[in-house]
């Protein structure tokens, strides 16, 4: 990232007419330019400009006829030295000046767009679409579902966004053909943001969409597409958003708004206790399972039935503090994991008697364990992010069973790059060694555990040695520019694309690193 003065950025930030603004993080350092300091031109030859009082009559001074004679100036030699590289902003080492903001280096992004939203959105999920998997062509289109944190409880909404016309950020150097030129002409077009919404009572702490099997199309509009919202009122609501997606794609399509503005089902097992932890799982196309965890350490299971949903009344109890995150096992349909403010990670099996965990890492982090992510490709790997800023990867084959006197296992990898609580973490959907993390230090970081130590490159960013902070070789990329980042997700159908939500906007980007 680079620095730029706040005044300069404010003059440039009006480039998005139709909703999405291109004004993300940065990589090069530009100092503040004050217009009051530009009252006169600088002399190209670095001599002082004479005032009127210093002008002397040449005929009087030299006794000549006063004819003007052009002075022959020496030729200017052009320097062949390359321009100095921009100053890379390293979090934790550099500090922004009073009138500086981060400016993105678009040469390291294949695609980067931002969109402001009227209310903060703490959570979102990516909706599956019918545009195909492994998409590489641009402009791209993405669908997400999110929930607001409005100033009044009855002003909140569940919102389905369609982001389209997401063009590439950089042009290809070898685009000489007419077709390429035509494509390049559209690179500066503004992305389009369309939405449909459902009224929601209370702020939304977390929102999740039901999982759909990979490489399967979106269900027809006659079939439901469920999303669940964890409200700060203590209730979990389940909505069908399939008609909202259809109305974004089919001009003139209408649906019964009175019917779909109400939840299909509401889970009231938690009473008035709010929560954040929630995760869906599916067994086939009809059997759904939803886990929800609250701040009073209780986890409840809700299952689908032929006629709707059934909330089980008996909670899972092993944590001693707030349940922060939940993840179903990708390989065992009855197993799930949880993390808590009690610093532990628990592994559960819904078939076990007593609703107690079957294995655990009792001291996984020094403080609250905020988030976890279960690797979908290598099912014994689990990521965790703590309130102290640490990120750890665990081998679940070494987790101790309940009742064992064995010590906690050691993580297979641990990083302390972030200097504030980790707010979100997620494995890449198709690369089992790559993951993304976000923190309250306003960073989204991309990592690859398969990268090995190279002594010649240790501690470098962009070819520069950072003597005050060692840069882990596994750290591939740092995305900045958002404030108070809350959640991140990889897009499962657009490889390498990340979406993040923060205090006032969404970013969607794809880097040259992943």
PDB file of N, CA, C and O in Angstrom, residues 454-500:
ATOM      1  N   UNK A 454      12.854 -19.085   2.705  1.00  0.00           N
ATOM      2  CA  UNK A 454      13.960 -18.771   1.805  1.00  0.00           C
ATOM      3  C   UNK A 454      14.794 -17.704   2.487  1.00  0.00           C
ATOM      4  O   UNK A 454      14.364 -16.558   2.637  1.00  0.00           O
ATOM      5  N   UNK A 455      15.996 -18.068   2.913  1.00  0.00           N
ATOM      6  CA  UNK A 455      16.828 -17.142   3.693  1.00  0.00           C
ATOM      7  C   UNK A 455      17.160 -15.876   2.932  1.00  0.00           C
ATOM      8  O   UNK A 455      17.364 -14.808   3.514  1.00  0.00           O
ATOM      9  N   UNK A 456      17.203 -15.966   1.592  1.00  0.00           N
ATOM     10  CA  UNK A 456      17.556 -14.778   0.797  1.00  0.00           C
ATOM     11  C   UNK A 456      16.429 -13.768   0.746  1.00  0.00           C
ATOM     12  O   UNK A 456      16.637 -12.601   0.439  1.00  0.00           O
ATOM     13  N   UNK A 457      15.185 -14.206   1.027  1.00  0.00           N
ATOM     14  CA  UNK A 457      14.053 -13.306   0.912  1.00  0.00           C
ATOM     15  C   UNK A 457      13.348 -13.066   2.229  1.00  0.00           C
ATOM     16  O   UNK A 457      12.313 -12.434   2.278  1.00  0.00           O
ATOM     17  N   UNK A 458      13.901 -13.581   3.308  1.00  0.00           N
ATOM     18  CA  UNK A 458      13.251 -13.418   4.603  1.00  0.00           C
ATOM     19  C   UNK A 458      13.139 -11.953   4.977  1.00  0.00           C
ATOM     20  O   UNK A 458      14.109 -11.199   4.899  1.00  0.00           O
ATOM     21  N   UNK A 459      11.948 -11.556   5.384  1.00  0.00           N
ATOM     22  CA  UNK A 459      11.746 -10.195   5.875  1.00  0.00           C
ATOM     23  C   UNK A 459      11.652  -9.152   4.802  1.00  0.00           C
ATOM     24  O   UNK A 459      11.931  -7.985   5.051  1.00  0.00           O
ATOM     25  N   UNK A 460      11.279  -9.520   3.582  1.00  0.00           N
ATOM     26  CA  UNK A 460      11.181  -8.529   2.512  1.00  0.00           C
ATOM     27  C   UNK A 460       9.753  -8.368   2.051  1.00  0.00           C
ATOM     28  O   UNK A 460       8.967  -9.309   2.036  1.00  0.00           O
ATOM     29  N   UNK A 461       9.410  -7.166   1.668  1.00  0.00           N
ATOM     30  CA  UNK A 461       8.130  -6.875   1.012  1.00  0.00           C
ATOM     31  C   UNK A 461       8.459  -6.049  -0.217  1.00  0.00           C
ATOM     32  O   UNK A 461       9.074  -4.997  -0.122  1.00  0.00           O
ATOM     33  N   UNK A 462       8.055  -6.548  -1.373  1.00  0.00           N
ATOM     34  CA  UNK A 462       8.313  -5.820  -2.603  1.00  0.00           C
ATOM     35  C   UNK A 462       9.787  -5.579  -2.844  1.00  0.00           C
ATOM     36  O   UNK A 462      10.184  -4.588  -3.435  1.00  0.00           O
ATOM     37  N   UNK A 463      10.645  -6.520  -2.371  1.00  0.00           N
ATOM     38  CA  UNK A 463      12.066  -6.391  -2.579  1.00  0.00           C
ATOM     39  C   UNK A 463      12.764  -5.498  -1.576  1.00  0.00           C
ATOM     40  O   UNK A 463      13.954  -5.265  -1.677  1.00  0.00           O
ATOM     41  N   UNK A 464      12.064  -4.970  -0.587  1.00  0.00           N
ATOM     42  CA  UNK A 464      12.670  -4.099   0.412  1.00  0.00           C
ATOM     43  C   UNK A 464      12.831  -4.846   1.725  1.00  0.00           C
ATOM     44  O   UNK A 464      11.933  -5.565   2.155  1.00  0.00           O
ATOM     45  N   UNK A 465      13.958  -4.700   2.342  1.00  0.00           N
ATOM     46  CA  UNK A 465      14.202  -5.328   3.627  1.00  0.00           C
ATOM     47  C   UNK A 465      13.595  -4.488   4.743  1.00  0.00           C
ATOM     48  O   UNK A 465      13.773  -3.275   4.797  1.00  0.00           O
ATOM     49  N   UNK A 466      12.837  -5.131   5.602  1.00  0.00           N
ATOM     50  CA  UNK A 466      12.243  -4.442   6.745  1.00  0.00           C
ATOM     51  C   UNK A 466      12.960  -4.901   8.001  1.00  0.00           C
ATOM     52  O   UNK A 466      12.766  -6.012   8.484  1.00  0.00           O
ATOM     53  N   UNK A 467      13.832  -4.059   8.517  1.00  0.00           N
ATOM     54  CA  UNK A 467      14.659  -4.457   9.639  1.00  0.00           C
ATOM     55  C   UNK A 467      13.893  -4.494  10.949  1.00  0.00           C
ATOM     56  O   UNK A 467      14.285  -5.165  11.894  1.00  0.00           O
ATOM     57  N   UNK A 468      12.781  -3.756  11.035  1.00  0.00           N
ATOM     58  CA  UNK A 468      12.076  -3.661  12.304  1.00  0.00           C
ATOM     59  C   UNK A 468      10.996  -4.724  12.456  1.00  0.00           C
ATOM     60  O   UNK A 468      10.476  -4.910  13.540  1.00  0.00           O
ATOM     61  N   UNK A 469      10.654  -5.449  11.366  1.00  0.00           N
ATOM     62  CA  UNK A 469       9.607  -6.448  11.463  1.00  0.00           C
ATOM     63  C   UNK A 469       9.844  -7.547  10.443  1.00  0.00           C
ATOM     64  O   UNK A 469      10.001  -7.283   9.258  1.00  0.00           O
ATOM     65  N   UNK A 470       9.877  -8.782  10.923  1.00  0.00           N
ATOM     66  CA  UNK A 470      10.080  -9.910  10.039  1.00  0.00           C
ATOM     67  C   UNK A 470       8.765 -10.247   9.342  1.00  0.00           C
ATOM     68  O   UNK A 470       7.726 -10.401   9.976  1.00  0.00           O
ATOM     69  N   UNK A 471       8.819 -10.360   8.027  1.00  0.00           N
ATOM     70  CA  UNK A 471       7.647 -10.697   7.236  1.00  0.00           C
ATOM     71  C   UNK A 471       7.648 -12.200   6.993  1.00  0.00           C
ATOM     72  O   UNK A 471       8.565 -12.733   6.387  1.00  0.00           O
ATOM     73  N   UNK A 472       6.629 -12.926   7.453  1.00  0.00           N
ATOM     74  CA  UNK A 472       6.609 -14.379   7.241  1.00  0.00           C
ATOM     75  C   UNK A 472       6.594 -14.715   5.752  1.00  0.00           C
ATOM     76  O   UNK A 472       5.885 -14.071   4.978  1.00  0.00           O
ATOM     77  N   UNK A 473       7.371 -15.697   5.333  1.00  0.00           N
ATOM     78  CA  UNK A 473       7.373 -16.049   3.903  1.00  0.00           C
ATOM     79  C   UNK A 473       6.019 -16.554   3.422  1.00  0.00           C
ATOM     80  O   UNK A 473       5.714 -16.483   2.236  1.00  0.00           O
ATOM     81  N   UNK A 474       5.196 -17.048   4.347  1.00  0.00           N
ATOM     82  CA  UNK A 474       3.876 -17.551   3.952  1.00  0.00           C
ATOM     83  C   UNK A 474       2.871 -16.432   3.684  1.00  0.00           C
ATOM     84  O   UNK A 474       1.791 -16.681   3.148  1.00  0.00           O
ATOM     85  N   UNK A 475       3.202 -15.204   4.064  1.00  0.00           N
ATOM     86  CA  UNK A 475       2.309 -14.074   3.840  1.00  0.00           C
ATOM     87  C   UNK A 475       2.414 -13.634   2.381  1.00  0.00           C
ATOM     88  O   UNK A 475       3.436 -13.102   1.945  1.00  0.00           O
ATOM     89  N   UNK A 476       1.347 -13.849   1.618  1.00  0.00           N
ATOM     90  CA  UNK A 476       1.358 -13.552   0.190  1.00  0.00           C
ATOM     91  C   UNK A 476       0.951 -12.125  -0.130  1.00  0.00           C
ATOM     92  O   UNK A 476       1.474 -11.514  -1.056  1.00  0.00           O
ATOM     93  N   UNK A 477      -0.006 -11.587   0.623  1.00  0.00           N
ATOM     94  CA  UNK A 477      -0.604 -10.310   0.225  1.00  0.00           C
ATOM     95  C   UNK A 477      -1.272  -9.659   1.422  1.00  0.00           C
ATOM     96  O   UNK A 477      -1.828 -10.345   2.282  1.00  0.00           O
ATOM     97  N   UNK A 478      -1.216  -8.317   1.452  1.00  0.00           N
ATOM     98  CA  UNK A 478      -1.929  -7.536   2.465  1.00  0.00           C
ATOM     99  C   UNK A 478      -2.813  -6.524   1.744  1.00  0.00           C
ATOM    100  O   UNK A 478      -2.325  -5.680   1.000  1.00  0.00           O
ATOM    101  N   UNK A 479      -4.100  -6.641   1.965  1.00  0.00           N
ATOM    102  CA  UNK A 479      -5.083  -5.702   1.385  1.00  0.00           C
ATOM    103  C   UNK A 479      -5.524  -4.750   2.487  1.00  0.00           C
ATOM    104  O   UNK A 479      -5.904  -5.185   3.578  1.00  0.00           O
ATOM    105  N   UNK A 480      -5.487  -3.441   2.195  1.00  0.00           N
ATOM    106  CA  UNK A 480      -5.823  -2.434   3.197  1.00  0.00           C
ATOM    107  C   UNK A 480      -6.772  -1.392   2.601  1.00  0.00           C
ATOM    108  O   UNK A 480      -7.138  -1.456   1.447  1.00  0.00           O
ATOM    109  N   UNK A 481      -7.135  -0.431   3.431  1.00  0.00           N
ATOM    110  CA  UNK A 481      -7.989   0.656   2.972  1.00  0.00           C
ATOM    111  C   UNK A 481      -9.361   0.668   3.604  1.00  0.00           C
ATOM    112  O   UNK A 481     -10.042   1.681   3.585  1.00  0.00           O
ATOM    113  N   UNK A 482      -9.796  -0.462   4.158  1.00  0.00           N
ATOM    114  CA  UNK A 482     -11.067  -0.506   4.870  1.00  0.00           C
ATOM    115  C   UNK A 482     -10.834  -0.287   6.360  1.00  0.00           C
ATOM    116  O   UNK A 482      -9.771  -0.614   6.882  1.00  0.00           O
ATOM    117  N   UNK A 483     -11.856   0.249   7.023  1.00  0.00           N
ATOM    118  CA  UNK A 483     -11.784   0.444   8.466  1.00  0.00           C
ATOM    119  C   UNK A 483     -12.750  -0.503   9.159  1.00  0.00           C
ATOM    120  O   UNK A 483     -13.883  -0.676   8.718  1.00  0.00           O
ATOM    121  N   UNK A 484     -12.285  -1.119  10.250  1.00  0.00           N
ATOM    122  CA  UNK A 484     -13.125  -1.987  11.073  1.00  0.00           C
ATOM    123  C   UNK A 484     -13.669  -3.156  10.248  1.00  0.00           C
ATOM    124  O   UNK A 484     -14.872  -3.360  10.143  1.00  0.00           O
ATOM    125  N   UNK A 485     -12.758  -3.942   9.677  1.00  0.00           N
ATOM    126  CA  UNK A 485     -13.138  -5.089   8.842  1.00  0.00           C
ATOM    127  C   UNK A 485     -13.750  -6.179   9.730  1.00  0.00           C
ATOM    128  O   UNK A 485     -13.198  -6.539  10.763  1.00  0.00           O
ATOM    129  N   UNK A 486     -14.894  -6.697   9.305  1.00  0.00           N
ATOM    130  CA  UNK A 486     -15.633  -7.659  10.121  1.00  0.00           C
ATOM    131  C   UNK A 486     -15.624  -9.075   9.572  1.00  0.00           C
ATOM    132  O   UNK A 486     -15.596 -10.039  10.343  1.00  0.00           O
ATOM    133  N   UNK A 487     -15.689  -9.247   8.254  1.00  0.00           N
ATOM    134  CA  UNK A 487     -15.812 -10.602   7.725  1.00  0.00           C
ATOM    135  C   UNK A 487     -15.291 -10.672   6.304  1.00  0.00           C
ATOM    136  O   UNK A 487     -15.370  -9.691   5.546  1.00  0.00           O
ATOM    137  N   UNK A 488     -14.757 -11.847   5.942  1.00  0.00           N
ATOM    138  CA  UNK A 488     -14.228 -12.072   4.594  1.00  0.00           C
ATOM    139  C   UNK A 488     -14.693 -13.439   4.103  1.00  0.00           C
ATOM    140  O   UNK A 488     -14.935 -14.353   4.894  1.00  0.00           O
ATOM    141  N   UNK A 489     -14.834 -13.562   2.781  1.00  0.00           N
ATOM    142  CA  UNK A 489     -15.156 -14.851   2.168  1.00  0.00           C
ATOM    143  C   UNK A 489     -14.498 -14.934   0.798  1.00  0.00           C
ATOM    144  O   UNK A 489     -14.429 -13.940   0.066  1.00  0.00           O
ATOM    145  N   UNK A 490     -14.007 -16.140   0.452  1.00  0.00           N
ATOM    146  CA  UNK A 490     -13.588 -16.429  -0.918  1.00  0.00           C
ATOM    147  C   UNK A 490     -14.838 -16.690  -1.752  1.00  0.00           C
ATOM    148  O   UNK A 490     -15.771 -17.338  -1.281  1.00  0.00           O
ATOM    149  N   UNK A 491     -14.837 -16.235  -2.995  1.00  0.00           N
ATOM    150  CA  UNK A 491     -15.953 -16.558  -3.880  1.00  0.00           C
ATOM    151  C   UNK A 491     -15.710 -17.952  -4.451  1.00  0.00           C
ATOM    152  O   UNK A 491     -14.708 -18.186  -5.135  1.00  0.00           O
ATOM    153  N   UNK A 492     -16.606 -18.918  -4.197  1.00  0.00           N
ATOM    154  CA  UNK A 492     -16.337 -20.292  -4.620  1.00  0.00           C
ATOM    155  C   UNK A 492     -16.404 -20.512  -6.128  1.00  0.00           C
ATOM    156  O   UNK A 492     -15.905 -21.522  -6.618  1.00  0.00           O
ATOM    157  N   UNK A 493     -16.998 -19.579  -6.876  1.00  0.00           N
ATOM    158  CA  UNK A 493     -17.141 -19.757  -8.328  1.00  0.00           C
ATOM    159  C   UNK A 493     -16.217 -18.850  -9.139  1.00  0.00           C
ATOM    160  O   UNK A 493     -16.130 -19.003 -10.358  1.00  0.00           O
ATOM    161  N   UNK A 494     -15.527 -17.913  -8.479  1.00  0.00           N
ATOM    162  CA  UNK A 494     -14.571 -17.028  -9.158  1.00  0.00           C
ATOM    163  C   UNK A 494     -13.232 -17.205  -8.452  1.00  0.00           C
ATOM    164  O   UNK A 494     -12.973 -16.564  -7.429  1.00  0.00           O
ATOM    165  N   UNK A 495     -12.373 -18.104  -8.924  1.00  0.00           N
ATOM    166  CA  UNK A 495     -11.153 -18.472  -8.197  1.00  0.00           C
ATOM    167  C   UNK A 495     -10.301 -17.270  -7.812  1.00  0.00           C
ATOM    168  O   UNK A 495     -10.058 -16.372  -8.627  1.00  0.00           O
ATOM    169  N   UNK A 496      -9.870 -17.266  -6.546  1.00  0.00           N
ATOM    170  CA  UNK A 496      -8.977 -16.227  -6.058  1.00  0.00           C
ATOM    171  C   UNK A 496      -9.631 -14.926  -5.677  1.00  0.00           C
ATOM    172  O   UNK A 496      -8.956 -14.007  -5.208  1.00  0.00           O
ATOM    173  N   UNK A 497     -10.937 -14.814  -5.838  1.00  0.00           N
ATOM    174  CA  UNK A 497     -11.640 -13.565  -5.545  1.00  0.00           C
ATOM    175  C   UNK A 497     -12.096 -13.539  -4.098  1.00  0.00           C
ATOM    176  O   UNK A 497     -12.677 -14.506  -3.601  1.00  0.00           O
ATOM    177  N   UNK A 498     -11.821 -12.424  -3.421  1.00  0.00           N
ATOM    178  CA  UNK A 498     -12.163 -12.248  -2.011  1.00  0.00           C
ATOM    179  C   UNK A 498     -13.143 -11.089  -1.884  1.00  0.00           C
ATOM    180  O   UNK A 498     -13.012 -10.070  -2.569  1.00  0.00           O
ATOM    181  N   UNK A 499     -14.135 -11.247  -1.004  1.00  0.00           N
ATOM    182  CA  UNK A 499     -15.050 -10.159  -0.669  1.00  0.00           C
ATOM    183  C   UNK A 499     -14.924  -9.907   0.825  1.00  0.00           C
ATOM    184  O   UNK A 499     -14.861 -10.844   1.623  1.00  0.00           O
ATOM    185  N   UNK A 500     -14.878  -8.640   1.219  1.00  0.00           N
ATOM    186  CA  UNK A 500     -14.749  -8.274   2.632  1.00  0.00           C
ATOM    187  C   UNK A 500     -15.741  -7.169   2.969  1.00  0.00           C
ATOM    188  O   UNK A 500     -16.056  -6.326   2.128  1.00  0.00           O
TER     189      UNK A 500
END
